Amino acid sequence: MSGENAGWAERSDNVLTGTYARYPAAMVKGEGCTLTDAEGREYLDCLAGIAVCSLGHCHPAVTEAICSQARELVHVSNLYYTLPQIKLAELLTENSFADQIFMANSGAEANEAAIKLARICAGPDRYGIISLVGSFHGRTLATVAATGQPKLWEGFEPMPEGFSHAPFGNLNVLESMITDHTCAILCEPLQGEGGVRPLDIEYLKGVEDLCRKHDLLLIFDEIQTGIGRTGSLFAYEQLGIVPDVMTVAKALGNGLPIGAMLTRKELAASFVPGTHGSTFGGNPVAAAGAVATLAIILEDGFLDGVKEKGEYLQAGLEGLAARFPALADGARGMGLIRGLVLTEKGVANGSDMVNRLFSKGILINFAGNAVLRFLPPLIITTEEIDRLLTALGDVLAEYEA
Ligand SMILES: *Cc1c(COP(=O)(O)O)cnc(C)c1O
């Protein structure tokens, strides 16, 4: 690496913690599905800031909403009412099962709110949360404890108490793990970080039945799947399962940090003044950006377009899997969260494939040590999907040669 990007990388490594293994590009500008780095190189962004910039980068309506709010009022804390937060909560309740919302700044914080709500609703000595092996729920201590990936706990033990992890897809084992202390089951309807792994509908219905039978809250983490990503505003709508609590974040503000916990009024009643809070949560600028984002995603036909383009991408990925059976096994996902499932040989080269696509100016990532993951802006065109598929085909062909 040399030039402008290298200079920024060196300065970054000097003053920022080494938490991330970053690609060698300092991004300076974004428009639609295109990012530009410090050397003027352009990339087709098929990750959208990890399922965040669903309307593409710097969508004019969102940017306008952010700027005009920033001229009126940026922050006052939750000691006062603020209009964008109220409008956002109204939009979310009108378009979901929920009646009340707690606003946070990130996914992990939305999940923290859900965990605290589940515990306070259940009463003394009922604190246990069961989540799934392979899940991802965040990086704070409680949400990393809920995350079913032991490698993410390493070095940080002891983990907070009360979290256990059921093997993916096995209802009998899940039921055997429920005790008098359990208060909730937490899961992603489709595991994103875990490798774009959809949960079987029958399994999820079984999880819902167990919650009803044992008086547990069903918490859906829709931080990655929510806000249109799967072709409906929330994934639960397509599964015919209604959770008691749901968390969203990532795409909610199209890039501004905001998260939310959604629930029904009877449950929300346990959150009274003093039980939980956030200085920034539902901040006017972030909330105004989110209101503008939701307004576009809820426009007639927008989500149908996500479904159609998702099917187009799925068909293209299946075509590549058929062409390169030594490397890829098939494709899976919903809407515009898709994974190309790699074979053992493919997995061994997964990170390298991502690097080669990066060199060709296409951004994707390798998730769950299993799939190439595609999370493009929901506004991606079929022409742009074709560019992705062509470049991916070229990369896969390099391994066959
Ligand atoms: C990204 C993600 C989180 C954590 O969100 P942050 O904003 O990074 O805290 C939690 N759950 C799921 C399913 C996610 O994809």
Tab-separated table of C-alpha atoms and ligand atoms in Angstrom:
chain	number	residue	atom	x	y	z
A	1	MET	CA	0.000	0.000	0.000
A	2	SER	CA	1.344	3.444	-0.838
A	3	GLY	CA	-0.012	6.924	-1.426
A	4	GLU	CA	-2.879	8.738	0.300
A	5	ASN	CA	-4.599	5.595	1.588
A	6	ALA	CA	-1.364	4.355	3.136
A	7	GLY	CA	-0.750	7.704	4.804
A	8	TRP	CA	-4.183	7.675	6.438
A	9	ALA	CA	-3.777	4.022	7.449
A	10	GLU	CA	-0.511	4.842	9.209
A	11	ARG	CA	-2.027	7.807	11.044
A	12	SER	CA	-5.044	5.677	11.980
A	13	ASP	CA	-2.971	2.801	13.347
A	14	ASN	CA	-1.007	5.301	15.395
A	15	VAL	CA	-3.962	6.760	17.299
A	16	LEU	CA	-6.843	4.300	17.067
A	17	THR	CA	-7.083	0.978	18.902
A	18	GLY	CA	-6.269	-1.982	16.741
A	19	THR	CA	-9.812	-3.333	17.112
A	20	TYR	CA	-10.412	-3.708	13.388
A	21	ALA	CA	-8.584	-5.422	10.542
A	22	ARG	CA	-9.412	-2.756	7.992
A	23	TYR	CA	-9.192	-2.926	4.203
A	24	PRO	CA	-6.516	-0.603	2.815
A	25	ALA	CA	-8.795	2.255	1.818
A	26	ALA	CA	-9.692	5.517	3.545
A	27	MET	CA	-13.202	6.292	2.337
A	28	VAL	CA	-13.937	9.944	1.731
A	29	LYS	CA	-17.191	10.117	-0.212
A	30	GLY	CA	-20.316	8.103	-0.900
A	31	GLU	CA	-23.180	8.463	-3.329
A	32	GLY	CA	-25.789	5.789	-3.999
A	33	CYS	CA	-23.999	2.425	-4.125
A	34	THR	CA	-20.614	4.003	-4.898
A	35	LEU	CA	-17.849	4.812	-2.419
A	36	THR	CA	-14.725	6.811	-3.268
A	37	ASP	CA	-11.419	6.505	-1.413
A	38	ALA	CA	-8.743	9.107	-0.657
A	39	GLU	CA	-7.030	8.357	-3.980
A	40	GLY	CA	-10.187	8.807	-6.023
A	41	ARG	CA	-10.731	5.095	-6.560
A	42	GLU	CA	-14.379	4.009	-6.785
A	43	TYR	CA	-16.013	0.937	-5.242
A	44	LEU	CA	-19.384	-0.727	-5.757
A	45	ASP	CA	-20.541	-1.052	-2.166
A	46	CYS	CA	-22.351	-4.365	-1.663
A	47	LEU	CA	-22.145	-4.177	2.152
A	48	ALA	CA	-23.766	-0.785	2.790
A	49	GLY	CA	-21.813	-0.169	5.996
A	50	ILE	CA	-22.916	-3.618	7.239
A	51	ALA	CA	-26.616	-3.415	6.344
A	52	VAL	CA	-26.862	0.232	7.384
A	53	CYS	CA	-27.033	2.533	4.341
A	54	SER	CA	-30.081	0.906	2.780
A	55	LEU	CA	-31.017	3.996	0.783
A	56	GLY	CA	-27.455	4.277	-0.468
A	57	HIS	CA	-24.859	6.761	0.701
A	58	CYS	CA	-25.895	10.348	1.346
A	59	HIS	CA	-29.471	9.907	0.166
A	60	PRO	CA	-30.587	13.499	-0.567
A	61	ALA	CA	-33.839	13.279	1.436
A	62	VAL	CA	-32.064	11.876	4.502
A	63	THR	CA	-29.207	14.372	4.240
A	64	GLU	CA	-31.736	17.192	3.964
A	65	ALA	CA	-33.654	15.933	7.020
A	66	ILE	CA	-30.402	15.703	9.022
A	67	CYS	CA	-29.225	19.178	7.978
A	68	SER	CA	-32.499	20.943	8.592
A	69	GLN	CA	-32.876	19.298	12.026
A	70	ALA	CA	-29.274	20.192	12.859
A	71	ARG	CA	-30.122	23.846	12.214
A	72	GLU	CA	-33.109	23.686	14.636
A	73	LEU	CA	-32.047	21.518	17.568
A	74	VAL	CA	-29.307	18.921	17.891
A	75	HIS	CA	-29.640	17.636	21.449
A	76	VAL	CA	-31.455	18.224	24.729
A	77	SER	CA	-31.401	14.735	26.360
A	78	ASN	CA	-34.463	12.747	27.333
A	79	LEU	CA	-35.361	15.159	30.121
A	80	TYR	CA	-37.588	16.878	27.530
A	81	TYR	CA	-39.884	15.833	24.713
A	82	THR	CA	-38.457	16.156	21.207
A	83	LEU	CA	-40.501	16.015	18.018
A	84	PRO	CA	-38.437	13.744	15.722
A	85	GLN	CA	-38.288	11.022	18.399
A	86	ILE	CA	-42.064	11.085	18.787
A	87	LYS	CA	-42.617	10.976	15.019
A	88	LEU	CA	-40.187	8.074	14.674
A	89	ALA	CA	-41.858	6.093	17.470
A	90	GLU	CA	-45.268	6.715	15.868
A	91	LEU	CA	-43.991	5.421	12.519
A	92	LEU	CA	-42.497	2.317	14.125
A	93	THR	CA	-45.625	1.490	16.136
A	94	GLU	CA	-47.959	2.135	13.188
A	95	ASN	CA	-45.943	-0.308	11.118
A	96	SER	CA	-45.237	-3.123	13.588
A	97	PHE	CA	-46.810	-5.240	16.344
A	98	ALA	CA	-45.422	-2.840	18.950
A	99	ASP	CA	-47.145	-0.080	20.946
A	100	GLN	CA	-44.133	1.451	22.683
A	101	ILE	CA	-40.497	2.085	21.882
A	102	PHE	CA	-37.300	2.650	23.843
A	103	MET	CA	-34.737	4.591	21.791
A	104	ALA	CA	-31.047	3.737	21.941
A	105	ASN	CA	-27.962	4.584	19.888
A	106	SER	CA	-26.862	1.195	18.604
A	107	GLY	CA	-27.830	-2.411	18.222
A	108	ALA	CA	-26.060	-3.575	21.352
A	109	GLU	CA	-27.840	-0.919	23.391
A	110	ALA	CA	-31.209	-1.881	21.934
A	111	ASN	CA	-30.497	-5.482	22.979
A	112	GLU	CA	-29.379	-4.336	26.442
A	113	ALA	CA	-32.769	-2.632	26.786
A	114	ALA	CA	-34.524	-5.841	25.699
A	115	ILE	CA	-32.547	-7.940	28.186
A	116	LYS	CA	-33.254	-5.512	31.038
A	117	LEU	CA	-36.947	-5.343	30.094
A	118	ALA	CA	-37.224	-9.148	30.019
A	119	ARG	CA	-35.671	-9.393	33.475
A	120	ILE	CA	-37.708	-6.634	35.085
A	121	CYS	CA	-40.956	-7.967	33.588
A	122	ALA	CA	-40.254	-11.496	34.832
A	123	GLY	CA	-39.632	-10.458	38.422
A	124	PRO	CA	-37.120	-11.670	41.003
A	125	ASP	CA	-34.998	-14.721	40.249
A	126	ARG	CA	-36.113	-15.009	36.648
A	127	TYR	CA	-33.126	-13.666	34.755
A	128	GLY	CA	-32.087	-16.420	32.334
A	129	ILE	CA	-31.952	-15.640	28.635
A	130	ILE	CA	-31.485	-18.459	26.155
A	131	SER	CA	-30.055	-17.527	22.782
A	132	LEU	CA	-28.664	-19.668	19.960
A	133	VAL	CA	-25.274	-21.032	19.090
A	134	GLY	CA	-23.784	-19.024	16.233
A	135	SER	CA	-25.828	-15.925	17.027
A	136	PHE	CA	-24.557	-12.354	17.227
A	137	HIS	CA	-26.150	-9.824	19.560
A	138	GLY	CA	-23.495	-7.160	20.162
A	139	ARG	CA	-20.223	-6.343	21.936
A	140	THR	CA	-21.215	-4.967	25.325
A	141	LEU	CA	-20.681	-7.452	28.167
A	142	ALA	CA	-24.313	-8.558	28.372
A	143	THR	CA	-24.853	-8.743	24.610
A	144	VAL	CA	-21.559	-10.518	23.990
A	145	ALA	CA	-22.601	-12.992	26.704
A	146	ALA	CA	-25.840	-13.490	24.775
A	147	THR	CA	-23.837	-13.980	21.569
A	148	GLY	CA	-23.402	-17.674	20.848
A	149	GLN	CA	-19.760	-17.479	19.730
A	150	PRO	CA	-17.288	-18.442	22.498
A	151	LYS	CA	-14.367	-16.879	20.634
A	152	LEU	CA	-15.922	-13.464	21.299
A	153	TRP	CA	-15.874	-14.079	25.082
A	154	GLU	CA	-12.200	-15.036	25.197
A	155	GLY	CA	-10.155	-12.820	27.465
A	156	PHE	CA	-13.229	-11.049	28.855
A	157	GLU	CA	-14.438	-13.675	31.323
A	158	PRO	CA	-16.192	-13.873	33.676
A	159	MET	CA	-19.208	-13.212	31.458
A	160	PRO	CA	-22.329	-11.763	33.122
A	161	GLU	CA	-24.509	-14.563	34.488
A	162	GLY	CA	-27.766	-15.817	33.108
A	163	PHE	CA	-26.985	-16.501	29.443
A	164	SER	CA	-27.060	-19.901	27.804
A	165	HIS	CA	-26.937	-21.013	24.188
A	166	ALA	CA	-29.070	-23.646	22.529
A	167	PRO	CA	-27.786	-25.560	19.533
A	168	PHE	CA	-29.128	-24.234	16.244
A	169	GLY	CA	-32.380	-25.862	15.163
A	170	ASN	CA	-32.961	-28.403	17.993
A	171	LEU	CA	-36.220	-27.779	19.926
A	172	ASN	CA	-35.834	-30.674	22.374
A	173	VAL	CA	-32.502	-29.439	23.637
A	174	LEU	CA	-33.870	-25.893	23.790
A	175	GLU	CA	-36.793	-27.027	25.956
A	176	SER	CA	-34.505	-29.034	28.229
A	177	MET	CA	-32.508	-25.847	28.898
A	178	ILE	CA	-35.543	-23.918	30.207
A	179	THR	CA	-35.521	-23.662	34.011
A	180	ASP	CA	-37.460	-21.765	36.699
A	181	HIS	CA	-34.946	-18.963	36.238
A	182	THR	CA	-35.497	-18.507	32.492
A	183	CYS	CA	-37.305	-15.348	31.397
A	184	ALA	CA	-36.781	-15.096	27.628
A	185	ILE	CA	-35.582	-16.637	24.405
A	186	LEU	CA	-33.600	-14.288	22.200
A	187	CYS	CA	-32.901	-15.005	18.542
A	188	GLU	CA	-32.312	-13.526	15.125
A	189	PRO	CA	-34.934	-14.737	12.622
A	190	LEU	CA	-32.004	-15.141	10.232
A	191	GLN	CA	-28.453	-15.163	11.591
A	192	GLY	CA	-26.529	-12.416	9.808
A	193	GLU	CA	-22.996	-12.434	11.251
A	194	GLY	CA	-23.341	-16.185	11.793
A	195	GLY	CA	-23.320	-16.718	8.023
A	196	VAL	CA	-26.707	-15.606	6.610
A	197	ARG	CA	-28.335	-18.673	8.181
A	198	PRO	CA	-32.137	-18.596	8.036
A	199	LEU	CA	-33.936	-20.346	10.869
A	200	ASP	CA	-36.455	-22.901	9.706
A	201	ILE	CA	-40.044	-21.570	10.045
A	202	GLU	CA	-41.172	-24.768	11.821
A	203	TYR	CA	-38.324	-24.358	14.288
A	204	LEU	CA	-39.211	-20.708	14.938
A	205	LYS	CA	-42.871	-21.642	15.460
A	206	GLY	CA	-41.652	-24.259	17.935
A	207	VAL	CA	-39.625	-21.570	19.739
A	208	GLU	CA	-42.735	-19.395	19.891
A	209	ASP	CA	-44.779	-22.318	21.324
A	210	LEU	CA	-42.125	-22.941	23.980
A	211	CYS	CA	-42.287	-19.278	24.976
A	212	ARG	CA	-46.067	-19.468	25.359
A	213	LYS	CA	-45.922	-22.794	27.231
A	214	HIS	CA	-43.244	-21.676	29.714
A	215	ASP	CA	-44.331	-18.027	30.010
A	216	LEU	CA	-41.145	-16.651	28.434
A	217	LEU	CA	-40.726	-13.537	26.337
A	218	LEU	CA	-39.805	-14.085	22.699
A	219	ILE	CA	-37.245	-11.461	21.717
A	220	PHE	CA	-36.386	-11.080	18.043
A	221	ASP	CA	-33.102	-9.375	17.256
A	222	GLU	CA	-33.929	-7.749	13.910
A	223	ILE	CA	-30.976	-5.397	14.057
A	224	GLN	CA	-29.642	-6.727	10.761
A	225	THR	CA	-32.859	-8.130	9.213
A	226	GLY	CA	-35.160	-5.226	10.069
A	227	ILE	CA	-36.093	-2.017	8.236
A	228	GLY	CA	-36.723	-3.578	4.847
A	229	ARG	CA	-33.594	-5.692	4.419
A	230	THR	CA	-35.516	-8.952	3.904
A	231	GLY	CA	-38.197	-7.485	1.614
A	232	SER	CA	-40.737	-6.744	4.352
A	233	LEU	CA	-40.277	-3.989	6.928
A	234	PHE	CA	-39.444	-6.692	9.498
A	235	ALA	CA	-38.564	-10.330	8.858
A	236	TYR	CA	-41.124	-11.559	11.422
A	237	GLU	CA	-43.939	-10.465	9.084
A	238	GLN	CA	-42.884	-13.105	6.530
A	239	LEU	CA	-42.587	-15.825	9.158
A	240	GLY	CA	-46.039	-15.402	10.657
A	241	ILE	CA	-44.554	-15.185	14.145
A	242	VAL	CA	-45.060	-12.150	16.344
A	243	PRO	CA	-42.372	-11.580	18.979
A	244	ASP	CA	-43.006	-9.892	22.333
A	245	VAL	CA	-39.961	-7.676	21.998
A	246	MET	CA	-37.968	-6.718	18.916
A	247	THR	CA	-34.750	-4.781	18.490
A	248	VAL	CA	-33.693	-2.785	15.437
A	249	ALA	CA	-30.741	-0.523	14.702
A	250	LYS	CA	-28.398	-0.738	11.706
A	251	ALA	CA	-30.551	0.573	8.823
A	252	LEU	CA	-32.898	2.593	11.003
A	253	GLY	CA	-31.087	5.897	10.427
A	254	ASN	CA	-29.448	5.055	7.070
A	255	GLY	CA	-26.077	5.753	8.676
A	256	LEU	CA	-26.710	7.798	11.796
A	257	PRO	CA	-26.251	5.857	15.027
A	258	ILE	CA	-29.688	4.936	16.341
A	259	GLY	CA	-31.335	1.813	17.692
A	260	ALA	CA	-34.686	0.948	19.189
A	261	MET	CA	-36.430	-1.647	21.291
A	262	LEU	CA	-40.058	-2.245	20.352
A	263	THR	CA	-42.629	-3.941	22.550
A	264	ARG	CA	-46.237	-4.094	23.669
A	265	LYS	CA	-47.718	-1.696	26.211
A	266	GLU	CA	-48.218	-4.284	29.011
A	267	LEU	CA	-44.530	-5.184	28.919
A	268	ALA	CA	-43.295	-1.636	28.398
A	269	ALA	CA	-45.188	-0.718	31.595
A	270	SER	CA	-42.289	-2.201	33.595
A	271	PHE	CA	-39.998	0.560	32.350
A	272	VAL	CA	-40.920	3.412	34.681
A	273	PRO	CA	-38.846	6.542	35.389
A	274	GLY	CA	-35.463	5.535	36.736
A	275	THR	CA	-35.406	1.926	35.478
A	276	HIS	CA	-33.495	2.544	32.251
A	277	GLY	CA	-32.283	5.444	30.165
A	278	SER	CA	-29.894	6.957	27.654
A	279	THR	CA	-28.450	10.445	27.287
A	280	PHE	CA	-28.433	10.395	23.494
A	281	GLY	CA	-31.073	7.762	22.706
A	282	GLY	CA	-33.500	9.041	20.062
A	283	ASN	CA	-31.437	12.187	19.603
A	284	PRO	CA	-33.300	14.705	17.374
A	285	VAL	CA	-30.835	14.579	14.462
A	286	ALA	CA	-30.582	10.780	14.392
A	287	ALA	CA	-34.355	10.461	14.785
A	288	ALA	CA	-35.019	12.985	12.000
A	289	GLY	CA	-32.742	10.964	9.717
A	290	ALA	CA	-34.616	7.812	10.685
A	291	VAL	CA	-38.034	9.367	10.008
A	292	ALA	CA	-36.889	10.381	6.514
A	293	THR	CA	-35.419	6.903	5.942
A	294	LEU	CA	-38.574	5.059	7.002
A	295	ALA	CA	-40.769	7.326	4.898
A	296	ILE	CA	-38.917	6.186	1.774
A	297	ILE	CA	-38.752	2.509	2.697
A	298	LEU	CA	-42.517	2.579	3.344
A	299	GLU	CA	-43.328	4.118	-0.053
A	300	ASP	CA	-45.520	1.940	-2.269
A	301	GLY	CA	-43.518	-0.633	-4.193
A	302	PHE	CA	-40.187	-0.088	-2.416
A	303	LEU	CA	-40.250	-3.375	-0.491
A	304	ASP	CA	-41.573	-5.281	-3.527
A	305	GLY	CA	-38.498	-4.036	-5.359
A	306	VAL	CA	-36.277	-5.385	-2.563
A	307	LYS	CA	-37.922	-8.823	-2.887
A	308	GLU	CA	-37.541	-8.824	-6.684
A	309	LYS	CA	-33.904	-7.734	-6.633
A	310	GLY	CA	-33.245	-10.241	-3.854
A	311	GLU	CA	-34.581	-13.033	-6.043
A	312	TYR	CA	-32.512	-11.760	-8.959
A	313	LEU	CA	-29.364	-11.815	-6.813
A	314	GLN	CA	-30.263	-15.263	-5.436
A	315	ALA	CA	-30.696	-16.657	-8.984
A	316	GLY	CA	-27.374	-15.147	-10.043
A	317	LEU	CA	-25.600	-16.630	-7.025
A	318	GLU	CA	-27.173	-20.041	-7.633
A	319	GLY	CA	-25.923	-19.796	-11.214
A	320	LEU	CA	-22.399	-19.172	-9.952
A	321	ALA	CA	-22.660	-22.059	-7.477
A	322	ALA	CA	-23.679	-24.325	-10.367
A	323	ARG	CA	-20.756	-23.069	-12.460
A	324	PHE	CA	-18.192	-23.458	-9.661
A	325	PRO	CA	-19.302	-26.513	-7.636
A	326	ALA	CA	-15.806	-27.042	-6.199
A	327	LEU	CA	-16.040	-23.622	-4.503
A	328	ALA	CA	-19.699	-22.942	-3.828
A	329	ASP	CA	-22.593	-25.052	-2.655
A	330	GLY	CA	-25.607	-22.819	-3.175
A	331	ALA	CA	-27.027	-19.526	-1.996
A	332	ARG	CA	-29.387	-18.519	0.810
A	333	GLY	CA	-31.006	-15.548	2.487
A	334	MET	CA	-34.074	-13.345	2.256
A	335	GLY	CA	-34.572	-10.156	0.256
A	336	LEU	CA	-31.233	-8.383	-0.022
A	337	ILE	CA	-29.352	-10.242	2.675
A	338	ARG	CA	-27.786	-13.099	0.749
A	339	GLY	CA	-24.933	-15.513	1.205
A	340	LEU	CA	-23.035	-17.624	-1.298
A	341	VAL	CA	-22.424	-20.822	0.653
A	342	LEU	CA	-18.831	-21.957	0.184
A	343	THR	CA	-17.517	-25.515	0.113
A	344	GLU	CA	-14.550	-26.487	2.276
A	345	LYS	CA	-12.197	-25.418	-0.506
A	346	GLY	CA	-14.178	-22.206	-0.881
A	347	VAL	CA	-14.072	-21.471	2.865
A	348	ALA	CA	-10.286	-21.884	2.835
A	349	ASN	CA	-10.182	-19.086	0.256
A	350	GLY	CA	-13.094	-17.010	1.546
A	351	SER	CA	-11.098	-14.058	2.853
A	352	ASP	CA	-8.889	-14.108	-0.213
A	353	MET	CA	-11.963	-13.978	-2.467
A	354	VAL	CA	-13.146	-10.879	-0.613
A	355	ASN	CA	-9.694	-9.306	-1.051
A	356	ARG	CA	-9.673	-10.062	-4.778
A	357	LEU	CA	-13.112	-8.489	-5.167
A	358	PHE	CA	-11.862	-5.477	-3.213
A	359	SER	CA	-9.011	-5.163	-5.756
A	360	LYS	CA	-11.641	-5.162	-8.487
A	361	GLY	CA	-13.510	-2.365	-6.687
A	362	ILE	CA	-16.341	-4.457	-5.214
A	363	LEU	CA	-17.044	-4.527	-1.464
A	364	ILE	CA	-18.485	-7.637	0.196
A	365	ASN	CA	-17.426	-9.697	3.225
A	366	PHE	CA	-16.907	-13.239	4.460
A	367	ALA	CA	-19.339	-14.129	7.254
A	368	GLY	CA	-19.558	-16.956	9.773
A	369	ASN	CA	-16.543	-18.663	8.212
A	370	ALA	CA	-19.107	-20.046	5.761
A	371	VAL	CA	-20.499	-17.604	3.204
A	372	LEU	CA	-19.648	-14.641	1.036
A	373	ARG	CA	-22.180	-12.135	2.336
A	374	PHE	CA	-24.003	-9.550	0.234
A	375	LEU	CA	-25.819	-6.657	1.927
A	376	PRO	CA	-26.077	-4.059	-0.810
A	377	PRO	CA	-28.019	-0.824	-0.429
A	378	LEU	CA	-31.668	-1.687	-1.066
A	379	ILE	CA	-31.633	0.837	-3.919
A	380	ILE	CA	-29.077	-1.227	-5.868
A	381	THR	CA	-30.051	-1.662	-9.529
A	382	THR	CA	-30.075	-4.941	-11.455
A	383	GLU	CA	-27.233	-3.501	-13.582
A	384	GLU	CA	-25.172	-3.071	-10.430
A	385	ILE	CA	-26.083	-6.602	-9.304
A	386	ASP	CA	-24.858	-7.809	-12.720
A	387	ARG	CA	-21.540	-6.002	-12.161
A	388	LEU	CA	-21.176	-7.760	-8.815
A	389	LEU	CA	-22.033	-11.174	-10.292
A	390	THR	CA	-19.641	-10.729	-13.228
A	391	ALA	CA	-16.752	-9.725	-10.966
A	392	LEU	CA	-17.534	-12.571	-8.570
A	393	GLY	CA	-17.609	-15.030	-11.468
A	394	ASP	CA	-14.202	-13.727	-12.618
A	395	VAL	CA	-12.767	-14.199	-9.125
A	396	LEU	CA	-14.166	-17.718	-8.754
A	397	ALA	CA	-12.783	-18.606	-12.206
A	398	GLU	CA	-9.295	-17.614	-11.008
A	399	TYR	CA	-9.379	-20.497	-8.487
A	400	GLU	CA	-10.576	-23.022	-11.063
A	401	ALA	CA	-7.702	-22.102	-13.370
B	1	LIG	C1	-24.837	-5.570	14.245
B	1	LIG	C2	-25.686	-6.393	15.110
B	1	LIG	C3	-25.788	-6.144	16.482
B	1	LIG	C4	-24.957	-5.086	17.194
B	1	LIG	O1	-25.218	-3.810	16.724
B	1	LIG	P1	-24.190	-2.613	17.081
B	1	LIG	O2	-24.866	-1.398	16.520
B	1	LIG	O3	-22.900	-2.943	16.414
B	1	LIG	O4	-24.064	-2.568	18.546
B	1	LIG	C5	-26.645	-6.938	17.227
B	1	LIG	N1	-27.376	-7.900	16.651
B	1	LIG	C6	-27.307	-8.171	15.330
B	1	LIG	C7	-28.159	-9.244	14.746
B	1	LIG	C8	-26.444	-7.440	14.518
B	1	LIG	O5	-26.368	-7.726	13.220
